[in-house]
Amino acid sequence: MADTIEDIAKEAGVSASTVSRVLNNAEIVHPETRARVRAVIAAHDYKPNIFARGLMRSRTDSVGVMVPNFTNPYFMAIVDAIENTLAQNDTHMYLCNPRMDPQAERDYVEELLRRNVDALILIEATPFSSADNHFLNLKADCPVILVNEHHSQETPHHIVRCDQAPGIREALRYFVSRDMRPLALVNGSDSYSFTLKENIFHEIREEYNLSKEDAPVYNLPGSPDQEGIVVPAAALCVKLAKSPGRPRAVFAANELIAAGLLQGALSAGLRVPEDLAIIAVDNTFLSRIGLSQLSTVDLRPEDVGRLTAELYLRVRNDRTSAEGPVRETISSRLILRSTT
Amino acid sequence: MADTIEDIAKEAGVSASTVSRVLNNAEIVHPETRARVRAVIAAHDYKPNIFARGLMRSRTDSVGVMVPNFTNPYFMAIVDAIENTLAQNDTHMYLCNPRMDPQAERDYVEELLRRNVDALILIEATPFSSADNHFLNLKADCPVILVNEHHSQETPHHIVRCDQAPGIREALRYFVSRDMRPLALVNGSDSYSFTLKENIFHEIREEYNLSKEDAPVYNLPGSPDQEGIVVPAAALCVKLAKSPGRPRAVFAANELIAAGLLQGALSAGLRVPEDLAIIAVDNTFLSRIGLSQLSTVDLRPEDVGRLTAELYLRVRNDRTSAEGPVRETISSRLILRSTT
DNA sequence: GTGAAAGCGCTAACAT
DNA sequence: ATGTTAGCGCTTTCAC
């Protein structure tokens, strides 16, 4: 059996409460006593029982993190950065994978709150297109941090996000300024993120007075975040290769779509970037290991994750929540590699 | 404040212990009382406090999972399958990411045990080449499941693994039987997994009486599991393309190496598979989204994960540990796609 | 500055 | 079959 606080107290010649004080508000105990108690704690490698502690304290040194998908490198890069920062602060992480199911999301959140997590970190929870984005108004008695939540609605929660728009504009302008036309958008559908891309694309189209023929939009069927998207994207590229108004440049809404386009280009005999230039979005390791070194809009998952964890560490100490929610937005940016 | 067991007891007109019995061994309470208590529980959506419970019970409905790396698709595919199965059994998961640091592994394990996890699932923990594979003899008062642990040493723990050898042999024989020579192995180094590949390669070389020229081995410097391996692999491929005894077929020790080879082949003007055939190992989604649809030895991460979770669910109920550790080994297999 | 005592919400042993 | 009692290991008043 592990040591209890009594064992430590006895050996240090003090009472349990004093040990408890050393553990929690070390300041208010006499320096000498404190040192003695600490020595015993160290000698026994004593760690207070998590459950007894959880019963009284509100803090549990654990946070709940929810991520839509374990195999999406963009999300996992965020989680990786969060975990890295938290681990350095002795905070552990429940990781949940609701698989884009809103009911599963709800259940997980409830369960995490029951486990008294010190914070709830929700990464791109709930399809943004969904009418009732239920987490915006989630009631929780711990800080809630929404990661990459892009709704502008009021919410009492903290938000850390990477704004895709600047990088996307930069990419499109890059193509336009080099007269690479037609310039196509190959997009997914049914999500905030894809709608945003389409809106920006239209905006640029108007800004530069491009015709629809010079700036066509293709929407891929199916779920663009799943690897299944690769095959239709490849097929589309093969079809486009043969068409008269073949695009000179493509802006791919994500890296999986870009991977499909690259496969298609290869099998259709198109050279990249000479015949077809491609820029994607995300900048996970996928863009560095595929067929070509992919040019990409960097959504900076590592920074997003690190900022999220740092925000948590801050609001855990201050009761910043009283001062209203924190918003942190970082900007995406274009990274050119060999597909442009 | 949330309901306590007393609240429920009062409302159902019974004592707290009866409610507790309904919660734990429903059988021994009178059907009518049970029904009444259950109704109140449901009406209040009452959930017992995790911490109070943890203090008494040993079970916490949580397991600790340790994975070497969050961004490796092979590992995450295993974790995904584990989580999927566990979630259906109301078991939550701490996920730890020791980043291949043995000390971090130790610390995490200790912390997880402190949190009374119901099981410890260690995925490819500790570099297998390490002399003291400390987890083989880990003392824990919960079941420990080692995933893809390949040491044959005695251990009191359960093991679930996918045996790479059959698939690797199948792949090499595939090449040999089609007279694709030279047949090269492009390998990493310093891990059980890479040593195994080299051993099997040598074995096949002898079996078919291949000369060293016809069956060369290339060891890539650096860490072959990191994306950094792609560039040297590409460079190697370019170099080989120009060499007189250029390989006709390559067995790549993993998918990242294969990705590099594909990049190299493309830039050197080698057609795949006409000029150069490639088979890799792992079968994550990477093999389906790269330049080409990669032929690969399937290490069946989804099956490994599912079997792991199912094993846990079994040993959680039976006290199977008394009957000695369980060994489950599934076989890898060759999957041919367009790089062969 | 420190100790004694109460109690967090639950389960398990002991009654009945 | 059910209620009563006694803790689990800790934190937190409240005394001193």
XYZ file of C-alpha atoms (C1' of nucleotides) in Angstrom:
712
model
C 0.000 0.000 0.000
C 1.182 3.471 -0.781
C 1.964 5.966 1.939
C -0.825 8.131 3.228
C -0.608 11.644 4.490
C -0.697 10.194 8.015
C 2.446 8.173 7.418
C 4.268 11.252 6.308
C 2.905 13.298 9.187
C 3.960 10.714 11.733
C 7.448 10.434 10.366
C 7.876 14.190 10.201
C 6.506 14.547 13.710
C 3.654 16.811 12.675
C -0.055 16.442 12.028
C -1.692 15.538 8.780
C -3.017 19.055 8.381
C 0.481 20.441 8.392
C 1.534 18.070 5.681
C -1.525 19.095 3.754
C -0.556 22.730 4.148
C 2.915 22.033 2.874
C 1.337 20.377 -0.105
C -1.041 23.218 -0.856
C -0.091 26.587 0.637
C 3.476 26.054 1.601
C 3.829 29.753 2.533
C 1.831 29.637 5.729
C 3.914 26.941 7.375
C 7.077 27.576 9.294
C 10.145 27.271 7.078
C 11.779 24.666 9.253
C 8.699 22.489 9.536
C 8.172 22.875 5.838
C 11.684 21.720 5.069
C 11.367 18.726 7.358
C 8.046 17.681 5.881
C 9.360 18.138 2.386
C 12.309 15.942 3.158
C 10.068 13.124 4.328
C 7.827 13.540 1.309
C 10.822 13.303 -0.960
C 12.312 10.352 0.913
C 9.108 8.372 0.527
C 8.401 9.687 -2.926
C 4.991 10.385 -1.493
C 2.198 11.434 -3.844
C -1.185 12.370 -2.445
C -4.041 10.124 -3.448
C -5.803 11.574 -6.441
C -9.274 10.527 -5.420
C -9.210 11.674 -1.831
C -7.914 14.920 -3.126
C -10.503 15.172 -5.864
C -13.205 14.794 -3.276
C -12.221 18.037 -1.560
C -10.293 20.096 -4.028
C -11.679 21.258 -7.260
C -8.390 20.838 -9.098
C -7.424 17.475 -10.531
C -4.415 18.375 -12.678
C -6.114 16.901 -15.654
C -7.729 18.454 -18.673
C -10.118 17.024 -21.199
C -9.268 17.418 -24.844
C -11.662 16.577 -27.615
C -10.496 16.197 -31.167
C -12.651 15.264 -34.155
C -10.348 12.593 -35.472
C -7.231 10.747 -34.367
C -5.808 10.186 -37.799
C -5.949 13.710 -39.127
C -2.392 15.006 -38.944
C -3.502 18.591 -38.587
C -5.497 17.880 -35.453
C -2.912 15.580 -33.995
C -0.240 18.200 -34.490
C -2.342 20.535 -32.349
C -2.877 17.863 -29.718
C 0.793 17.046 -29.728
C 1.697 20.632 -28.966
C -0.929 20.846 -26.227
C 0.290 17.670 -24.594
C 3.869 18.768 -24.793
C 3.190 22.011 -22.966
C 0.871 20.460 -20.399
C 3.187 17.599 -19.549
C 5.795 20.123 -18.558
C 3.281 21.430 -16.055
C 2.298 18.089 -14.557
C -1.096 18.160 -16.111
C -2.533 15.074 -17.689
C -4.857 14.805 -20.563
C -7.961 12.847 -21.323
C -8.204 12.601 -25.055
C -11.565 11.938 -26.640
C -12.459 11.099 -30.150
C -16.135 11.724 -30.812
C -15.700 11.000 -34.518
C -17.699 14.051 -35.592
C -20.801 12.735 -33.860
C -22.515 15.606 -31.991
C -24.146 13.236 -29.527
C -20.817 11.612 -28.752
C -19.379 15.084 -28.243
C -22.070 15.906 -25.728
C -21.560 12.637 -23.862
C -17.827 13.089 -23.699
C -18.102 16.623 -22.395
C -20.450 15.498 -19.666
C -18.149 12.674 -18.687
C -15.118 14.931 -18.618
C -16.880 17.410 -16.378
C -17.785 14.579 -14.056
C -14.130 13.799 -13.833
C -13.561 17.346 -12.675
C -11.143 18.206 -15.404
C -9.492 21.547 -14.816
C -10.315 22.671 -18.312
C -12.129 21.551 -21.395
C -10.322 21.998 -24.678
C -12.559 21.466 -27.668
C -10.801 21.317 -30.996
C -13.066 22.180 -33.915
C -15.981 20.610 -32.112
C -19.310 20.322 -33.850
C -19.502 20.870 -37.549
C -19.474 24.620 -37.863
C -22.310 24.540 -40.311
C -24.532 23.077 -37.614
C -27.306 25.405 -36.558
C -26.997 24.892 -32.844
C -23.340 25.065 -32.087
C -24.046 23.812 -28.623
C -20.631 24.339 -27.162
C -20.703 28.064 -27.623
C -22.996 28.241 -24.629
C -21.873 25.188 -22.749
C -22.254 25.562 -19.005
C -19.169 24.326 -17.237
C -17.549 25.239 -13.974
C -14.101 25.060 -15.467
C -12.527 27.122 -18.207
C -13.532 26.066 -21.701
C -11.202 26.735 -24.603
C -12.539 26.447 -28.107
C -9.826 25.835 -30.649
C -10.336 27.045 -34.197
C -13.874 28.062 -33.441
C -14.675 30.550 -36.142
C -18.189 31.610 -35.361
C -18.332 35.231 -34.462
C -21.296 34.744 -32.145
C -21.072 35.719 -28.541
C -19.642 33.064 -26.300
C -18.389 33.158 -22.723
C -15.553 30.806 -23.633
C -11.966 31.350 -24.566
C -10.998 30.976 -28.175
C -7.659 30.215 -29.796
C -7.669 30.127 -33.529
C -5.613 30.386 -36.647
C -7.221 32.663 -39.180
C -7.071 30.911 -42.517
C -7.973 33.968 -44.557
C -4.634 35.793 -44.794
C -2.760 32.748 -46.028
C -5.467 31.875 -48.498
C -5.510 35.389 -49.919
C -1.740 35.335 -50.146
C -1.850 32.065 -52.069
C -4.505 33.213 -54.495
C -2.755 36.516 -55.092
C 0.449 34.625 -55.711
C -1.207 32.778 -58.571
C -2.998 35.837 -59.938
C 0.080 38.028 -59.845
C 1.926 35.487 -61.963
C -0.903 35.313 -64.444
C -1.511 31.661 -63.796
C -4.918 31.189 -65.364
C -7.243 29.495 -65.272
C -6.988 29.376 -61.529
C -9.221 26.711 -60.021
C -10.462 26.116 -56.523
C -10.908 22.449 -55.666
C -13.005 22.489 -52.578
C -14.945 20.312 -50.193
C -18.356 21.266 -48.946
C -20.546 21.539 -45.897
C -18.219 23.074 -43.417
C -17.348 26.504 -42.242
C -13.845 25.992 -43.451
C -14.816 25.154 -47.006
C -17.379 27.904 -47.187
C -14.723 30.352 -46.085
C -12.408 29.229 -48.848
C -15.105 29.648 -51.420
C -15.991 33.112 -50.167
C -12.415 34.288 -50.309
C -12.029 32.797 -53.735
C -15.049 34.766 -54.951
C -13.731 37.885 -53.332
C -10.410 37.571 -55.164
C -12.217 36.758 -58.373
C -14.067 40.039 -58.149
C -11.085 42.001 -56.996
C -9.139 40.989 -60.092
C -12.118 40.879 -62.397
C -11.648 37.237 -63.281
C -14.289 35.500 -65.331
C -15.872 32.307 -64.114
C -13.964 30.466 -66.820
C -10.717 31.872 -65.560
C -11.522 31.067 -61.962
C -13.700 27.983 -61.764
C -14.718 26.221 -58.564
C -14.959 22.454 -58.246
C -16.692 20.867 -55.300
C -15.701 17.331 -54.521
C -18.447 15.019 -53.322
C -17.990 12.991 -50.167
C -16.198 13.908 -47.007
C -13.124 15.937 -47.921
C -11.388 15.272 -44.625
C -11.264 11.528 -45.154
C -8.692 9.758 -47.221
C -11.503 8.658 -49.547
C -11.300 12.121 -51.066
C -8.003 11.289 -52.734
C -9.519 9.138 -55.452
C -12.163 11.626 -56.650
C -9.586 14.390 -56.545
C -7.284 12.333 -58.740
C -10.134 11.599 -61.111
C -11.036 15.258 -61.309
C -7.460 16.140 -62.159
C -7.346 13.568 -64.933
C -10.575 14.957 -66.363
C -9.339 18.527 -66.147
C -6.077 17.590 -67.830
C -7.982 16.729 -70.968
C -10.384 19.641 -70.922
C -9.794 22.643 -73.166
C -9.744 25.271 -70.444
C -7.346 23.255 -68.322
C -6.344 25.061 -65.126
C -2.819 26.354 -64.911
C -3.022 26.541 -61.146
C -5.132 24.929 -58.467
C -5.842 25.985 -54.956
C -6.625 22.780 -53.049
C -8.760 23.137 -49.949
C -6.642 20.667 -48.036
C -3.691 18.362 -48.358
C -5.637 15.226 -49.089
C -7.259 16.906 -52.046
C -3.825 18.073 -53.144
C -2.506 14.529 -52.842
C -5.258 13.339 -55.149
C -4.526 16.092 -57.635
C -0.867 15.117 -57.634
C -1.703 11.488 -58.310
C -4.034 12.563 -61.097
C -1.469 14.892 -62.602
C 1.116 12.139 -62.628
C -1.111 9.632 -64.321
C -2.322 12.241 -66.822
C 1.240 13.167 -67.639
C 1.022 16.708 -66.313
C 4.210 18.103 -64.842
C 3.983 19.879 -61.497
C 4.521 22.804 -61.309
C 5.375 23.449 -64.958
C 1.990 22.411 -66.326
C 0.021 22.668 -63.152
C 0.877 24.577 -59.999
C -0.714 23.570 -56.730
C -1.097 25.165 -53.337
C -2.858 23.386 -50.501
C -3.869 24.242 -46.939
C -2.802 22.893 -43.559
C 0.951 22.361 -43.555
C 1.122 19.078 -41.733
C 3.917 16.631 -42.390
C 1.864 15.335 -45.298
C 2.863 18.294 -47.385
C 6.469 17.355 -46.892
C 6.335 13.664 -47.602
C 4.019 13.259 -50.559
C 4.840 13.052 -54.180
C 6.229 16.507 -54.231
C 7.062 18.950 -51.556
C 3.714 20.660 -51.479
C 3.280 24.411 -51.312
C 0.744 25.088 -48.630
C -1.032 27.603 -46.470
C 0.362 27.041 -43.019
C -2.385 26.827 -40.395
C 0.292 26.514 -37.738
C -1.036 23.619 -35.688
C 1.952 23.635 -33.348
C 1.422 27.299 -32.515
C -2.290 26.819 -32.057
C -1.683 23.941 -29.666
C 0.996 25.698 -27.721
C -1.056 28.876 -27.353
C -4.009 26.828 -26.209
C -2.046 25.119 -23.478
C -0.447 28.375 -22.426
C -3.804 30.061 -22.244
C -4.998 27.241 -20.029
C -2.038 27.616 -17.710
C -2.764 31.314 -17.422
C -6.473 31.105 -16.721
C -5.862 28.270 -14.318
C -3.948 30.613 -12.091
C -5.573 33.986 -12.533
C -9.279 33.752 -12.381
C -9.210 35.463 -15.748
C -12.586 34.082 -16.595
C -13.933 36.823 -14.391
C -12.366 39.320 -16.756
C -14.177 37.815 -19.683
C -13.042 35.368 -22.278
C -9.714 35.610 -24.035
C -9.467 35.635 -27.813
C -6.245 34.728 -29.473
C -5.980 34.703 -33.209
C -2.856 33.990 -35.153
C -2.497 34.429 -38.842
C -1.975 31.745 -41.433
C 0.730 32.257 -44.034
C 1.815 30.943 -47.373
C 4.719 28.523 -47.625
C 6.114 27.896 -51.080
C 7.716 24.578 -51.879
C 8.131 22.684 -55.090
C 4.575 22.503 -56.375
C 4.546 26.160 -57.360
C -24.316 21.000 -6.876
C -24.872 17.610 -8.390
C -27.031 15.005 -6.725
C -25.437 12.681 -4.215
C -26.322 9.133 -3.491
C -28.206 10.396 -0.437
C -30.473 12.536 -2.538
C -31.374 9.579 -4.650
C -31.834 7.359 -1.631
C -34.134 9.846 0.055
C -36.270 10.308 -2.993
C -36.538 6.580 -3.599
C -37.343 6.013 0.055
C -34.383 3.712 0.651
C -30.947 3.968 2.183
C -27.780 4.990 0.459
C -26.435 1.467 0.565
C -29.374 0.178 -1.379
C -28.745 2.729 -4.071
C -25.123 1.707 -4.023
C -26.142 -1.908 -4.460
C -28.325 -1.039 -7.389
C -25.338 0.705 -8.889
C -22.937 -2.161 -8.341
C -24.537 -5.562 -7.816
C -28.054 -4.973 -8.962
C -28.864 -8.685 -8.597
C -29.023 -8.783 -4.850
C -31.679 -6.119 -4.466
C -35.376 -6.751 -4.701
C -36.682 -6.242 -8.234
C -39.253 -3.695 -7.165
C -36.865 -1.619 -5.115
C -34.354 -1.835 -7.903
C -36.855 -0.551 -10.415
C -37.861 2.316 -8.155
C -34.272 3.312 -7.493
C -33.416 3.086 -11.150
C -36.318 5.333 -12.000
C -35.101 8.014 -9.620
C -31.562 7.672 -10.914
C -32.777 8.122 -14.443
C -35.051 11.014 -13.552
C -32.182 12.900 -11.965
C -29.656 11.729 -14.505
C -27.625 10.874 -11.457
C -24.005 9.831 -11.913
C -21.957 8.700 -8.934
C -19.047 10.919 -8.030
C -15.917 9.564 -9.609
C -13.634 10.514 -6.769
C -15.650 9.184 -3.894
C -15.963 6.021 -5.847
C -12.287 5.869 -6.689
C -11.491 6.088 -3.005
C -13.246 2.797 -2.281
C -13.414 0.849 -5.463
C -10.405 -0.124 -7.370
C -12.094 0.415 -10.696
C -12.137 3.834 -12.292
C -13.404 3.064 -15.771
C -10.334 4.624 -17.218
C -7.283 3.157 -18.847
C -3.906 4.658 -19.553
C -2.542 4.399 -23.060
C 0.979 5.312 -23.976
C 1.999 5.831 -27.551
C 5.434 6.831 -28.780
C 4.253 9.558 -31.062
C 1.027 11.416 -31.831
C 1.763 12.098 -35.442
C 2.670 8.620 -36.590
C -0.368 7.373 -38.490
C 0.386 3.750 -37.692
C 0.277 4.327 -33.955
C -2.698 6.603 -34.117
C -4.612 4.031 -36.128
C -4.050 1.604 -33.257
C -5.108 4.175 -30.685
C -8.146 5.047 -32.728
C -9.285 1.438 -32.725
C -8.655 1.103 -28.996
C -10.607 4.225 -28.206
C -13.451 3.180 -30.418
C -13.876 -0.130 -28.647
C -13.405 1.295 -25.162
C -15.830 4.156 -25.657
C -18.532 1.619 -26.393
C -17.837 0.200 -22.952
C -17.891 3.485 -21.058
C -14.203 3.429 -20.435
C -12.169 6.558 -20.806
C -8.640 6.900 -21.882
C -5.662 8.864 -20.708
C -3.368 9.239 -23.653
C 0.294 9.907 -23.046
C 2.988 10.852 -25.418
C 6.423 10.213 -23.925
C 8.128 11.061 -27.224
C 10.423 8.036 -27.101
C 12.006 9.243 -23.882
C 12.406 6.304 -21.471
C 12.349 8.576 -18.445
C 9.141 10.207 -19.624
C 7.704 6.735 -20.112
C 8.514 5.815 -16.558
C 7.023 9.014 -15.189
C 3.859 8.588 -17.159
C 3.393 5.022 -16.047
C 3.781 6.018 -12.438
C 1.299 8.831 -12.810
C -1.216 6.600 -14.531
C -0.984 4.023 -11.769
C -1.564 6.777 -9.246
C -4.736 7.577 -11.078
C -5.829 3.984 -10.583
C -6.299 3.262 -14.220
C -7.962 -0.082 -14.780
C -5.290 -1.088 -17.243
C -2.068 0.116 -18.745
C -1.734 -0.199 -22.492
C 1.795 0.400 -23.688
C 2.205 0.693 -27.418
C 5.719 -0.092 -28.597
C 7.105 1.379 -25.421
C 10.835 1.639 -24.984
C 13.103 1.192 -27.946
C 13.247 -2.542 -28.370
C 16.953 -2.472 -28.809
C 17.305 -1.120 -25.292
C 19.012 -3.527 -22.957
C 16.682 -3.120 -20.044
C 13.221 -3.215 -21.464
C 11.895 -2.045 -18.150
C 8.227 -2.576 -18.848
C 8.573 -6.283 -19.311
C 8.824 -6.573 -15.556
C 6.793 -3.593 -14.531
C 5.001 -4.097 -11.230
C 1.451 -2.875 -11.440
C -1.718 -3.873 -9.687
C -3.735 -3.622 -12.840
C -3.482 -5.569 -16.077
C -0.702 -4.402 -18.359
C -0.995 -4.947 -22.086
C 2.074 -4.559 -24.229
C 1.253 -3.826 -27.833
C 3.669 -4.904 -30.530
C 6.182 -6.003 -27.958
C 8.393 -8.411 -29.823
C 10.850 -9.546 -27.237
C 10.488 -13.198 -26.543
C 11.658 -12.821 -22.958
C 9.476 -13.906 -20.125
C 7.006 -11.322 -18.993
C 3.963 -11.502 -16.731
C 2.103 -9.081 -18.991
C -0.341 -9.571 -21.791
C 0.879 -9.058 -25.314
C -0.973 -8.205 -28.490
C 1.118 -7.986 -31.573
C 1.186 -8.146 -35.302
C 3.960 -10.330 -36.565
C 5.710 -8.479 -39.351
C 7.614 -11.462 -40.627
C 5.011 -13.256 -42.754
C 4.130 -10.168 -44.742
C 7.756 -9.240 -45.219
C 8.617 -12.702 -46.495
C 5.638 -12.595 -48.787
C 6.778 -9.279 -50.219
C 10.364 -10.376 -50.760
C 9.264 -13.651 -52.348
C 6.958 -11.698 -54.600
C 9.917 -9.788 -55.964
C 12.192 -12.823 -56.184
C 9.625 -14.986 -57.918
C 9.251 -12.344 -60.623
C 12.995 -12.131 -61.062
C 13.115 -8.517 -60.081
C 16.808 -8.026 -59.453
C 18.679 -6.357 -57.995
C 16.341 -6.358 -55.041
C 17.305 -3.758 -52.451
C 16.345 -3.279 -48.850
C 16.200 0.348 -47.767
C 16.191 0.187 -44.036
C 16.452 2.266 -40.899
C 18.576 1.223 -38.003
C 18.667 0.837 -34.274
C 15.361 -0.743 -33.568
C 14.009 -4.203 -33.201
C 11.779 -3.606 -36.149
C 14.589 -2.664 -38.507
C 16.824 -5.448 -37.313
C 14.039 -7.909 -37.975
C 13.665 -6.661 -41.524
C 17.344 -7.026 -42.143
C 17.385 -10.543 -40.714
C 14.528 -11.676 -42.890
C 16.134 -10.061 -45.876
C 19.334 -12.020 -45.253
C 17.357 -15.181 -44.755
C 15.630 -14.782 -48.124
C 18.938 -13.897 -49.731
C 20.372 -17.205 -48.607
C 17.271 -19.169 -49.396
C 17.402 -18.033 -53.014
C 21.148 -17.882 -53.245
C 21.245 -14.220 -54.118
C 24.558 -12.436 -54.272
C 25.165 -9.290 -52.275
C 25.071 -7.346 -55.510
C 21.695 -8.759 -56.355
C 20.350 -8.090 -52.892
C 22.002 -5.024 -51.410
C 21.029 -3.379 -48.146
C 21.002 0.383 -47.625
C 20.765 1.843 -44.160
C 19.478 5.362 -43.948
C 21.065 7.597 -41.353
C 18.905 9.533 -38.915
C 15.633 8.559 -37.340
C 13.649 6.602 -39.910
C 10.340 7.190 -38.151
C 10.531 10.942 -38.504
C 9.563 12.852 -41.599
C 13.187 13.925 -41.914
C 13.867 10.524 -43.407
C 12.075 11.464 -46.606
C 14.835 13.667 -47.952
C 17.717 11.183 -47.531
C 15.526 8.448 -48.978
C 14.846 10.588 -52.018
C 18.539 11.377 -52.366
C 19.420 7.698 -52.138
C 16.954 6.891 -54.866
C 18.402 9.535 -57.155
C 21.867 8.169 -56.542
C 20.774 4.601 -57.164
C 19.005 5.616 -60.369
C 22.358 6.548 -61.865
C 24.318 3.611 -60.565
C 25.146 0.673 -62.851
C 23.550 -2.028 -60.726
C 20.392 -0.028 -60.257
C 17.783 -1.929 -58.240
C 14.792 -3.177 -60.089
C 12.818 -3.496 -56.867
C 13.033 -1.979 -53.413
C 11.659 -3.152 -50.138
C 11.192 -0.015 -48.032
C 11.216 -0.475 -44.281
C 8.368 1.956 -43.815
C 6.077 4.308 -45.653
C 8.083 7.423 -45.062
C 11.095 5.822 -46.658
C 8.870 4.750 -49.531
C 7.580 8.292 -49.914
C 11.150 9.516 -50.232
C 11.970 6.846 -52.772
C 8.955 7.858 -54.818
C 10.014 11.503 -54.790
C 13.507 10.476 -55.810
C 12.235 8.222 -58.575
C 10.111 11.010 -59.960
C 12.888 13.532 -60.037
C 15.312 10.980 -61.501
C 12.820 10.120 -64.207
C 12.282 6.544 -63.088
C 8.840 5.154 -63.722
C 7.176 3.279 -60.899
C 6.638 0.354 -61.117
C 7.990 -0.172 -64.650
C 11.542 0.871 -63.836
C 11.401 0.484 -60.114
C 8.928 -1.506 -58.038
C 8.388 -0.624 -54.418
C 6.803 -2.326 -51.448
C 6.648 -0.644 -48.060
C 5.498 -1.631 -44.577
C 2.685 -0.372 -42.330
C -0.410 0.197 -44.423
C -1.617 3.401 -42.896
C -3.552 5.919 -44.949
C -0.207 7.267 -46.121
C 0.164 4.394 -48.518
C -3.073 5.423 -50.150
C -2.505 9.140 -50.519
C 1.050 9.543 -51.740
C 2.300 9.974 -55.229
C 1.184 6.497 -56.053
C -0.962 3.955 -54.353
C 1.757 2.163 -52.487
C 2.060 -1.600 -52.231
C 2.637 -2.392 -48.613
C 2.911 -4.985 -45.904
C -0.203 -4.502 -43.825
C 0.580 -4.416 -40.100
C -3.148 -4.156 -39.408
C -3.214 -1.362 -36.876
C -7.000 -1.413 -36.617
C -7.000 -5.103 -35.758
C -4.188 -4.667 -33.268
C -6.072 -1.870 -31.541
C -9.362 -3.678 -31.500
C -7.839 -6.881 -30.150
C -6.045 -4.903 -27.477
C -9.227 -3.266 -26.248
C -11.104 -6.542 -26.384
C -8.401 -8.272 -24.411
C -8.681 -5.556 -21.818
C -12.425 -5.972 -21.570
C -11.943 -9.683 -21.046
C -9.248 -9.548 -18.388
C -11.126 -6.771 -16.640
C -13.938 -9.193 -15.914
C -12.322 -12.587 -15.522
C -9.345 -12.419 -13.317
C -7.515 -13.984 -16.214
C -4.266 -12.604 -14.959
C -4.328 -15.449 -12.487
C -4.263 -17.839 -15.388
C -1.162 -16.236 -16.734
C -0.691 -13.660 -19.436
C -2.451 -13.801 -22.765
C -0.529 -13.706 -26.024
C -2.282 -12.709 -29.185
C -0.398 -12.556 -32.414
C -1.903 -11.737 -35.747
C -0.134 -12.061 -39.021
C 0.880 -9.292 -41.362
C 0.131 -9.672 -45.043
C 1.098 -8.245 -48.368
C -1.194 -5.785 -50.121
C -0.405 -5.030 -53.725
C -1.291 -1.666 -55.181
C 0.151 0.345 -57.992
C 3.823 0.484 -57.069
C 4.412 -3.136 -57.985
C 2.080 28.229 13.099
C -0.003 24.067 14.205
C -3.337 20.312 15.757
C -8.039 18.299 16.324
C -12.179 17.301 14.208
C -15.471 17.239 10.671
C -16.794 15.771 6.335
C -16.350 15.313 0.926
C -19.606 10.894 -1.557
C -19.161 6.603 -1.800
C -18.688 1.277 -0.671
C -18.341 -2.700 2.306
C -18.831 -5.073 6.648
C -21.899 -5.851 9.872
C -26.399 -5.887 11.589
C -31.165 -7.000 11.343
C -33.391 -7.846 1.274
C -32.262 -3.657 3.428
C -30.436 -0.247 6.925
C -26.585 1.272 10.003
C -21.873 2.172 10.701
C -17.308 2.867 9.675
C -13.992 4.309 7.078
C -11.197 5.397 2.159
C -7.206 9.869 2.232
C -7.473 14.140 1.889
C -8.644 19.429 2.826
C -10.570 22.706 5.671
C -12.705 25.053 9.407
C -11.949 26.075 14.085
C -9.443 26.151 18.140
C -5.260 27.095 20.494
